XYZ file of C-alpha atoms in Angstrom:
509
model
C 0.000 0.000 0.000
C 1.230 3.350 -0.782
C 2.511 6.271 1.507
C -0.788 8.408 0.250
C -3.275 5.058 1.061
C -1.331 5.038 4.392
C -2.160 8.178 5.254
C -5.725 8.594 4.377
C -7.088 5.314 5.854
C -5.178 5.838 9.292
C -6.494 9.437 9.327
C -10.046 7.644 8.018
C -9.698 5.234 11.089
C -8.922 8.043 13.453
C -11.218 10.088 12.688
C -13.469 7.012 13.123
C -12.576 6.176 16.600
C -12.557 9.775 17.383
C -15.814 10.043 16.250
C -17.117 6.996 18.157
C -15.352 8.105 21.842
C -16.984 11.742 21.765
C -20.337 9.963 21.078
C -20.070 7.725 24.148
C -18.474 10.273 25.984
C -21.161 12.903 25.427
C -23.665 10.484 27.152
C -21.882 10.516 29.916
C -21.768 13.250 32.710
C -18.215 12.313 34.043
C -16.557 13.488 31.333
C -18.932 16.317 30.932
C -17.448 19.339 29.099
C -14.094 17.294 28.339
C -15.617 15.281 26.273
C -14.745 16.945 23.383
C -11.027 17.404 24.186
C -11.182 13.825 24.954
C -12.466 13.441 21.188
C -9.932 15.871 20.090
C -6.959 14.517 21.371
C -7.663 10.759 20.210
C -8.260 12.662 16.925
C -4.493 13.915 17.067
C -3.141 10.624 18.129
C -4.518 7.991 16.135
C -4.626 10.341 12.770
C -1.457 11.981 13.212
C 0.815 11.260 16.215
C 0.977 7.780 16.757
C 2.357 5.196 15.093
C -0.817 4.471 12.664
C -2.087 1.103 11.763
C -3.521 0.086 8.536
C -3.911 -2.834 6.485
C -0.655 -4.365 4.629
C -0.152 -6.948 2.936
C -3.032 -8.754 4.410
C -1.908 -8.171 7.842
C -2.280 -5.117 10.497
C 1.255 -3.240 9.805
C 2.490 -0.094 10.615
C 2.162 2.456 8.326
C 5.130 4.688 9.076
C 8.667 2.819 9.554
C 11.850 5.056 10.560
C 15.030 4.704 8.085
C 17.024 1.776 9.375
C 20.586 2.868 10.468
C 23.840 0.914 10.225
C 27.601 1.808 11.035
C 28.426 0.398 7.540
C 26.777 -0.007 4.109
C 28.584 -2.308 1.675
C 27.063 -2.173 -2.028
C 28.275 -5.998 -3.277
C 28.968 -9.099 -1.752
C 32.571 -10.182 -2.812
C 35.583 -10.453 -1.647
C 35.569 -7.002 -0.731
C 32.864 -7.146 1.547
C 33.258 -10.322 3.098
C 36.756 -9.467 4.435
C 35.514 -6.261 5.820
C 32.573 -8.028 7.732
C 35.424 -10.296 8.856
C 36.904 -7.702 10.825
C 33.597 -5.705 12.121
C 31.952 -9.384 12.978
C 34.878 -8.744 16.217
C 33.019 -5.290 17.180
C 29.748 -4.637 17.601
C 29.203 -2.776 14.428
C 26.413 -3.098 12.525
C 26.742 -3.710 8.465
C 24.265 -3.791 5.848
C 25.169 -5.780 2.371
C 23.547 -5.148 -0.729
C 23.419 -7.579 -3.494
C 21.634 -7.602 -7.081
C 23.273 -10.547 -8.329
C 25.384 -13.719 -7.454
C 25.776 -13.684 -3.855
C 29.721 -13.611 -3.104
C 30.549 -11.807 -6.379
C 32.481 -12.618 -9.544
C 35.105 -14.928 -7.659
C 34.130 -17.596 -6.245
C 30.682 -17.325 -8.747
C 31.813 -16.755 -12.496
C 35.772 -16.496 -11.853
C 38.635 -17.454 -10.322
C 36.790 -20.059 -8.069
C 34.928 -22.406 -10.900
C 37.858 -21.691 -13.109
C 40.502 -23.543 -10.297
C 38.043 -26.180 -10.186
C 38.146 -27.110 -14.006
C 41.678 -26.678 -13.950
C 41.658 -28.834 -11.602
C 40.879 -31.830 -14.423
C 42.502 -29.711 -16.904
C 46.164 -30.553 -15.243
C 46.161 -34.147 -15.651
C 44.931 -34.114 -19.412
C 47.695 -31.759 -20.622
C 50.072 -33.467 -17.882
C 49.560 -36.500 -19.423
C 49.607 -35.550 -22.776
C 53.543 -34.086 -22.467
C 54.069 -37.898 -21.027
C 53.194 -39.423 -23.211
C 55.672 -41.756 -24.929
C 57.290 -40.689 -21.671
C 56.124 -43.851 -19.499
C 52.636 -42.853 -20.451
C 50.788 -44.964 -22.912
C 47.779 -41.998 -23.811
C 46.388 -38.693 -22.725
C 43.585 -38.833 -20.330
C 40.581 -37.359 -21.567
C 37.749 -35.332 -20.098
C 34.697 -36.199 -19.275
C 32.783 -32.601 -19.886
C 29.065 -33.313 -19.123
C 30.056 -35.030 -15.911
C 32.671 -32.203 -14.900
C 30.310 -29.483 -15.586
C 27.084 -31.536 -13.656
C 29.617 -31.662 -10.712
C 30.324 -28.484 -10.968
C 27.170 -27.215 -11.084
C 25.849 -29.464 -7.561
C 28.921 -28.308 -5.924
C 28.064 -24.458 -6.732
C 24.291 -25.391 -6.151
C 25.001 -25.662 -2.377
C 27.454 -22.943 -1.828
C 25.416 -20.359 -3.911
C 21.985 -21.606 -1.322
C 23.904 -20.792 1.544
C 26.733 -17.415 0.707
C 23.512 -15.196 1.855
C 22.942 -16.810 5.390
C 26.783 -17.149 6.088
C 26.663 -13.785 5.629
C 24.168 -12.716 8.097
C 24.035 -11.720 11.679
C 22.674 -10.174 14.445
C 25.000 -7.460 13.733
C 24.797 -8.181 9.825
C 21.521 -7.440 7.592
C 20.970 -8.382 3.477
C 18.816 -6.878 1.278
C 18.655 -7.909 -2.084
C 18.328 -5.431 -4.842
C 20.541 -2.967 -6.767
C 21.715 -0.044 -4.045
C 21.458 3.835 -4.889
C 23.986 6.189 -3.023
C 21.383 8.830 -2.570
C 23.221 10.687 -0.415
C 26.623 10.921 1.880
C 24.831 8.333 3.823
C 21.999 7.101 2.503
C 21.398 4.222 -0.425
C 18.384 3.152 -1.490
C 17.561 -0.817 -2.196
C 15.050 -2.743 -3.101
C 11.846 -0.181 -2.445
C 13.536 1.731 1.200
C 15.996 3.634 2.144
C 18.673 3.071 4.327
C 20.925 5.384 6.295
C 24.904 4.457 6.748
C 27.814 6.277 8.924
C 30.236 5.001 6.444
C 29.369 3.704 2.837
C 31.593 1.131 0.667
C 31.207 0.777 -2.611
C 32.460 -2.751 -3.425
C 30.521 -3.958 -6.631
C 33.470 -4.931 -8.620
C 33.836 -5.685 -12.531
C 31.993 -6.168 -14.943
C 33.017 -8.324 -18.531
C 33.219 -5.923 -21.460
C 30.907 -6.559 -24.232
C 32.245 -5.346 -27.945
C 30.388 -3.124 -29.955
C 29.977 -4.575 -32.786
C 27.003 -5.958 -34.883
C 26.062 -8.848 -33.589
C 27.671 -9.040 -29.844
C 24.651 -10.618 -28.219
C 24.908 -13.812 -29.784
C 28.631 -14.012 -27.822
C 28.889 -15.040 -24.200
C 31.230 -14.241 -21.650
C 32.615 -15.825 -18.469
C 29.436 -15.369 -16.683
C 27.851 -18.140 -18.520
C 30.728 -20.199 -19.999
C 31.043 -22.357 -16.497
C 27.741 -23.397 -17.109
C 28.116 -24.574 -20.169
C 26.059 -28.145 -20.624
C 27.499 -28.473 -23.937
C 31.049 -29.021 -24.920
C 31.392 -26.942 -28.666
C 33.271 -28.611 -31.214
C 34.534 -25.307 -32.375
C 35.093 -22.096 -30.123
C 36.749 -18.823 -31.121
C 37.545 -16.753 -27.896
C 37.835 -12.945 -28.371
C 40.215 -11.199 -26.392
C 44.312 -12.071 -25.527
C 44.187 -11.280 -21.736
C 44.510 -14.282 -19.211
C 40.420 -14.997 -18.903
C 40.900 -15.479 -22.840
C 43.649 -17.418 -22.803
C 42.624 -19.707 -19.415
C 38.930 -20.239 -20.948
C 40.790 -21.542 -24.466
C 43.039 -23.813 -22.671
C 40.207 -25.406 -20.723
C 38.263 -25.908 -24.182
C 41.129 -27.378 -26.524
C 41.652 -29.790 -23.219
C 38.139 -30.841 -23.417
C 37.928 -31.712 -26.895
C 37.364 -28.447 -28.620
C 38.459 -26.745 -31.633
C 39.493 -23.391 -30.304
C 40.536 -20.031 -31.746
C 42.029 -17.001 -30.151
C 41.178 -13.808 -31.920
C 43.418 -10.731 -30.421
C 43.019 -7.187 -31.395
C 46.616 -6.021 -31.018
C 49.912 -8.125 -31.502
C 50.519 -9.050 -27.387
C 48.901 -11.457 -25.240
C 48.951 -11.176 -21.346
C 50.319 -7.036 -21.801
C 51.230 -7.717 -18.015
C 53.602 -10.388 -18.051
C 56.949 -11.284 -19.199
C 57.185 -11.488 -22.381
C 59.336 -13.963 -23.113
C 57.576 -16.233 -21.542
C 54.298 -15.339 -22.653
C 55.833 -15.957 -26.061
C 56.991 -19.732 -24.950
C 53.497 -20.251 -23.495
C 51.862 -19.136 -26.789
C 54.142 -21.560 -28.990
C 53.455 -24.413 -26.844
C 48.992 -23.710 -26.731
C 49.605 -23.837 -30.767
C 51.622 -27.245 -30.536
C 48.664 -28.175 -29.053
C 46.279 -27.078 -31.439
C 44.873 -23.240 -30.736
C 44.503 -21.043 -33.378
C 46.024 -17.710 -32.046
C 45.529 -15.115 -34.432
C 47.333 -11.252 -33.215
C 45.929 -8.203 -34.731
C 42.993 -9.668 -35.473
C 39.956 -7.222 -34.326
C 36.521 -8.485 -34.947
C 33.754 -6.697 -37.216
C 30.638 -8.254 -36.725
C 29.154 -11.853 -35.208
C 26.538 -13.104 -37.593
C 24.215 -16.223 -36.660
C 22.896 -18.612 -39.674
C 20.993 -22.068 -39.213
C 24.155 -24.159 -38.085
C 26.425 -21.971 -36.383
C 27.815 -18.645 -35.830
C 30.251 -16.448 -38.055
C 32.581 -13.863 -36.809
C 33.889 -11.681 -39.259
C 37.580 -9.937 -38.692
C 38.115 -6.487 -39.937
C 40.158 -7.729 -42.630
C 37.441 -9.997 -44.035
C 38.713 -13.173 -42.444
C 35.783 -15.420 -41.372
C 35.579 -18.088 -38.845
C 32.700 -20.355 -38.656
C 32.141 -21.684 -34.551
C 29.555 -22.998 -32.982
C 30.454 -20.654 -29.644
C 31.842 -17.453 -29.113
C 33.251 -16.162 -26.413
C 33.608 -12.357 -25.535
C 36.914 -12.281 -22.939
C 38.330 -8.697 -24.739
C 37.867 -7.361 -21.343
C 36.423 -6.017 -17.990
C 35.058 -2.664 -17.038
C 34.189 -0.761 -13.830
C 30.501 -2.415 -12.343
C 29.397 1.610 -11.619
C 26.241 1.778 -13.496
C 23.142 3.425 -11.744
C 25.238 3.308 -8.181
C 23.981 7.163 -8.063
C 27.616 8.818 -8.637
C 27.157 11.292 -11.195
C 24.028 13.306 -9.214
C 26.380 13.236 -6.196
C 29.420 14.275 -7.969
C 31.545 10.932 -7.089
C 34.474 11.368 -9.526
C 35.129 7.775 -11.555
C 36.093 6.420 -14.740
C 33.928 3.870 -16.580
C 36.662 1.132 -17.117
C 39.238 1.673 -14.261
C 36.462 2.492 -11.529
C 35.659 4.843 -8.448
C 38.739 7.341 -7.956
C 39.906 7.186 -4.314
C 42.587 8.313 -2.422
C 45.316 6.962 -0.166
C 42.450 6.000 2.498
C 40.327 4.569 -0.302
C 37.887 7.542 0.231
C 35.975 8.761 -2.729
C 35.815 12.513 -3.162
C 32.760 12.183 -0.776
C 34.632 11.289 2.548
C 32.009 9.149 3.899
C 31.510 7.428 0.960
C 34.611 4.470 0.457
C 35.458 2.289 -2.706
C 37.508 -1.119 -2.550
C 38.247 -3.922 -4.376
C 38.254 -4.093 -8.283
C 36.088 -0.934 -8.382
C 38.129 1.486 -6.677
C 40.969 3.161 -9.000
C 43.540 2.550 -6.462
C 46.406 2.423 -9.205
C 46.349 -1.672 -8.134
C 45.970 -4.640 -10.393
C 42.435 -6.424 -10.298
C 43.661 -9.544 -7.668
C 41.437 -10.976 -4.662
C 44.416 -10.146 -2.211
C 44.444 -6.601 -3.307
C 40.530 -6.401 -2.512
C 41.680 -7.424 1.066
C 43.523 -5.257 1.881
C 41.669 -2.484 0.942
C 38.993 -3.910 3.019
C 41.795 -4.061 6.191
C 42.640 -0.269 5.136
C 39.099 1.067 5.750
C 38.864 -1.005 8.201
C 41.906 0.640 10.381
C 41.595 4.123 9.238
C 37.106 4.043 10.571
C 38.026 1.917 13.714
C 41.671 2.866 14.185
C 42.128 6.172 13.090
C 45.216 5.164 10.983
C 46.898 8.088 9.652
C 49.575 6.347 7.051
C 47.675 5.847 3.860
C 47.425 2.405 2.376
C 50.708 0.409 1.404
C 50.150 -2.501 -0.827
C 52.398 -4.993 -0.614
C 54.198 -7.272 -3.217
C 51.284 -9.294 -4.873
C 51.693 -12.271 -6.930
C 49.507 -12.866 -9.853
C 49.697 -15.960 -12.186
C 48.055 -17.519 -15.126
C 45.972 -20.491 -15.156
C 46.651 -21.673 -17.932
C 49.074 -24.859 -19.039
C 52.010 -23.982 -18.453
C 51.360 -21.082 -15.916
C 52.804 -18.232 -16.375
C 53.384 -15.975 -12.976
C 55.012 -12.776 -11.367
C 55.952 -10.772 -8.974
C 57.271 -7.639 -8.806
C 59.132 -6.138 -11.522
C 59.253 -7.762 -15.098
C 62.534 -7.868 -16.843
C 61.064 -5.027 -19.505
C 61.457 -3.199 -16.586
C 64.572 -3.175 -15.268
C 66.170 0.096 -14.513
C 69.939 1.042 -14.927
C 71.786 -1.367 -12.633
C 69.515 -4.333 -12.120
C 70.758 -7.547 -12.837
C 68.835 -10.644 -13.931
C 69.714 -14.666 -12.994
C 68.255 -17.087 -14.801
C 67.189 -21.295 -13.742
C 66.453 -23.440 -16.287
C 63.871 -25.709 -13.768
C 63.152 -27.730 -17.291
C 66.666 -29.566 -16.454
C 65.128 -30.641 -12.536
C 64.709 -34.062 -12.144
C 61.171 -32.738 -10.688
C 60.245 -31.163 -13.935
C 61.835 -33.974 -16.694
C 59.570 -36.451 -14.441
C 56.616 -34.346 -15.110
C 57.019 -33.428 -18.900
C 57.736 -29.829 -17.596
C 60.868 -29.151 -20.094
C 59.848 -25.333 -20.829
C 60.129 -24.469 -17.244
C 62.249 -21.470 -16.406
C 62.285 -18.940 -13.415
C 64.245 -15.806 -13.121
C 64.508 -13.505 -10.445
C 65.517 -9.395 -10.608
C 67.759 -7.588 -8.560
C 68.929 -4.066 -8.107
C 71.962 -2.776 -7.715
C 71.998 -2.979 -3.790
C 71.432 -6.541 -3.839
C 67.673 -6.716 -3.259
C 65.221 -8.704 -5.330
C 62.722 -6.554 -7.080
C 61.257 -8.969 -9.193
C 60.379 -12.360 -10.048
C 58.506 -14.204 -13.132
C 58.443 -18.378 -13.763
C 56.720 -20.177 -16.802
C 56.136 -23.808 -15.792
C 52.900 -25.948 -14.921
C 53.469 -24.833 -11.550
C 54.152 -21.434 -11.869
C 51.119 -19.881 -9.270
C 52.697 -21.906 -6.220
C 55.812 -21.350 -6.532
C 55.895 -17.925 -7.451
C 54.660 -17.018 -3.694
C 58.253 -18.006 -2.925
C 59.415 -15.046 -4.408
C 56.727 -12.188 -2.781
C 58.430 -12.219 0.406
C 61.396 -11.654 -0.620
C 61.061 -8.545 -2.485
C 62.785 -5.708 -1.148
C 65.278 -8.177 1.083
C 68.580 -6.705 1.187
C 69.554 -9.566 2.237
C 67.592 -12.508 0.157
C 69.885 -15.292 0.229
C 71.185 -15.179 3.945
C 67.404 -14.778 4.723
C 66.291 -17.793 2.929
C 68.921 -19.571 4.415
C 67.878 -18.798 7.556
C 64.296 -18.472 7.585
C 62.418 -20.698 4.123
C 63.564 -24.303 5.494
C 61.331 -25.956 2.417
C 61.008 -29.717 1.652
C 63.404 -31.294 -1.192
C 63.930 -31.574 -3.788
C 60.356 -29.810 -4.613
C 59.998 -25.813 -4.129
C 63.747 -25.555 -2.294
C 65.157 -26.480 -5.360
C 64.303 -23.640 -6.803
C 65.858 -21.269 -4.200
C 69.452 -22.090 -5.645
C 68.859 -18.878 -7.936
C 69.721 -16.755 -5.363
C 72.901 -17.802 -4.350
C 74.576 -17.758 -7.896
């Protein structure tokens, strides 16, 4: 019922009652000539003063609700978010999240999370096929329909209980897509809700080309859900989500194509190694194909058609649009209060991840904090606010060294600095871990590691190719900065050998 309705029938039932007492108390002489102030007064309360009650939603309600207040209001669920409410669930703060799509967000939904666990069966089909002829007879195959129905019960249960693991006594939901209508208010879902301290923590969102045709292309959000295993996929884009999603396909059985729009893949990484993993993802079959923008996606009877600018066609029966993410800032209410953010790189903050509106924070993949888009960097922006509301920090945030890797076969991972970027004095040292026992044993002959160091001594940098690239590469992020790296690991990294030690032996040359 409507704020209007509300009004008139609670002033219709005052009124009412009003009417009814002055009646009964005009026929009697106790109340006398204060019977009418008597008649007044329940006038006043029951129309206007009171709390009103009318009918709602086919029960007795009231009609006039204050705005809830919370110490915190989180727009998104993810990482973000959760690792905030990690903190406050050790106060007695009180948080409201707002969600209007996959509880949890992107990671552990349509990213990093579903795409560990099909590289998880991934492994041992390329592993296999590197041995083989090696002391093994054939390359395992996968099973896709089976994977993906596992895949899809496992998710089934974690997605039916994200929402209730995240609530409290001291921790509401609402579902619904949240308006910052003011410094501290945001509107969800039909109310309005009032917040000391607002975080905007909504994350990315996958880029969609504009060209004729885009709709009939997916994009990571649907491609884990995939009943259907294509037997030909062309993948648009030559950033790791590209590259990852082709190397699951090709290992399932597909006929896969990479179409990139410029002549790099993975921009971010070492290039040298990014070449060597490119090679070896053609050996195997994928079509990669640089400077190769896309005109138009056509759909006819049998398949689809994607046209390249230079006239090239390739007929698929899936495409897939990985060419990139963007900022998740639509209808969040910026603009009308002057928030200050880019549409690709997100919400502009500064060193206390405040937006230009000081009660009004950003984190995670959303906030323009000068970062790359990791999990671990969402964290600690989460810690930051965290420390600067409840601590009154002062020093503005430090990130530390963060590792990032590719899932992909090999893996290709950093830290750090990249060799491209080496300034005058730095000094490289190379491993080649393809000559380890470890790696001959596992078909992992590409392998290489090398590690950066400045002219002081200290390592500033680290990248690996090799199928286990993303472990060992966290090796490496402690390290950076050490004056002292070698006498350090010595003393302090006491790993088991001959598996992730061995590779230490690159700092003592």
């Amino acid at each position: 019922m409507s704020l209007k309705k509300n009004i008139l029938v609670s002033s219709l039932i005052g009124i009412g009652l009003a009417t009814v007492l002055s009646f009964l108390a005009s026929l009697t002489m106790a109340i006398g000539e204060y019977s009418q102030m008597l008649a007044g007064l329940v006038l006043v309360g029951l129309g206007f003063g009171l709390p009103s009650i009318v009918y709602q939603n086919d029960k007795l309600a009231p009609a006039y609700q204050a705005m809830k207040k919370y110490d915190y209001i989180i727009i998104g669920s993810g990482p973000a978010a959760n690792h905030l409410l990690f903190k406050l669930a050790r106060t007695d703060r009180t948080a409201l999240v707002i969600e209007n799509n996959l509880w949890g967000g992107t990671c552990p939904n349509t990213g990093c999370q579903p795409k560990i666990f099909l590289e998880g069966a991934v492994r041992p089909v390329l592993n296999t096929y590197y041995l083989t002829g090696k002391g093994v007879k054939a390359a395992a195959q996968l099973d896709w329909k089976t994977l993906i129905k596992r895949k899809k019960e496992i998710w089934a249960e974690f997605r039916a209980e994200e929402r209730s693991s995240i609530e409290s006594d001291q921790v509401d939901t609402v579902f619904g897509s949240g308006v910052i209508t003011g410094p501290h208010t945001v509107a969800a879902a039909g109310e309005e809700y009032e917040g000391i301290n607002i975080i905007i923590a909504t994350g990315l969102l996958p880029h969609h080309l504009e060209v004729p045709g885009s709709e009939y292309a997916i994009t990571n959000d649907e491609f884990f859900d995939l009943d259907e295993l294509p037997k030909k996929a062309v993948v648009i884009g030559g950033g790791y989500v590209a590259l990852e999603l082709a190397t699951i396909l090709q290992a399932a059985g597909s006929e896969v194509t990479v179409l990139q729009h410029s002549e790099k893949l993975l921009r971010t990484f070492d290039q040298e190694y990014v070449e060597k993993l490119t090679e070896m993802m053609e050996e195997r079959g994928i079509a990669i194909h640089l400077n190769m923008p896309v005109k138009a996606i056509a759909k006819n009877s049998a398949a689809y058609e994607v046209t390249a600018e230079n006239g090239q066609k390739f007929e698929t029966d899936l495409v897939i649009d990985a060419s990139g993410r963007r900022a998740n800032v639509d209808g969040l209410g910026l603009e009308k209060l002057g928030i200050k953010f880019d549409p690709v790189k997100g919400v502009a903050v500064n060193e206390h991840l405040q937006t230009n509106v000081p009660s009004i924070f950003a984190a995670g993949d959303v906030a323009d904090n000068g970062q790359m888009n990791l999990t671990p960097v969402a964290w600690g922006d989460s810690y930051h606010i965290y420390d600067f509301v409840e601590n009154g920090l002062t020093e503005g945030i430090k990130y530390p060294a963060v590792a990032t890797s590719t899932f992909t076969y090999p893996q290709v991972a950093q830290v750090g600095k990249r060799e491209s970027e080496m300034a005058e004095g730095d000094t490289v040292r190379r491993m080649k871990l393809g000559s380890t026992f470890a790696a001959l044993g596992e078909g992992d002959e590409e392998a290489e590691l090398k590690v950066i160091f400045d002219k002081d001594g200290e390592v500033v940098g680290a990248s690996e190719i090799s199928i286990n690239a993303g472990e060992d590469i966290n090796l490496f992020a402690p390290l950076i900065g050490r004056k002292d790296p070698a006498e350090f690991a010595m003393n302090n990294l006491g790993f088991a050998f001959p598996t992730l030690a061995n590779k230490l032996d690159v700092l003592f040359r």
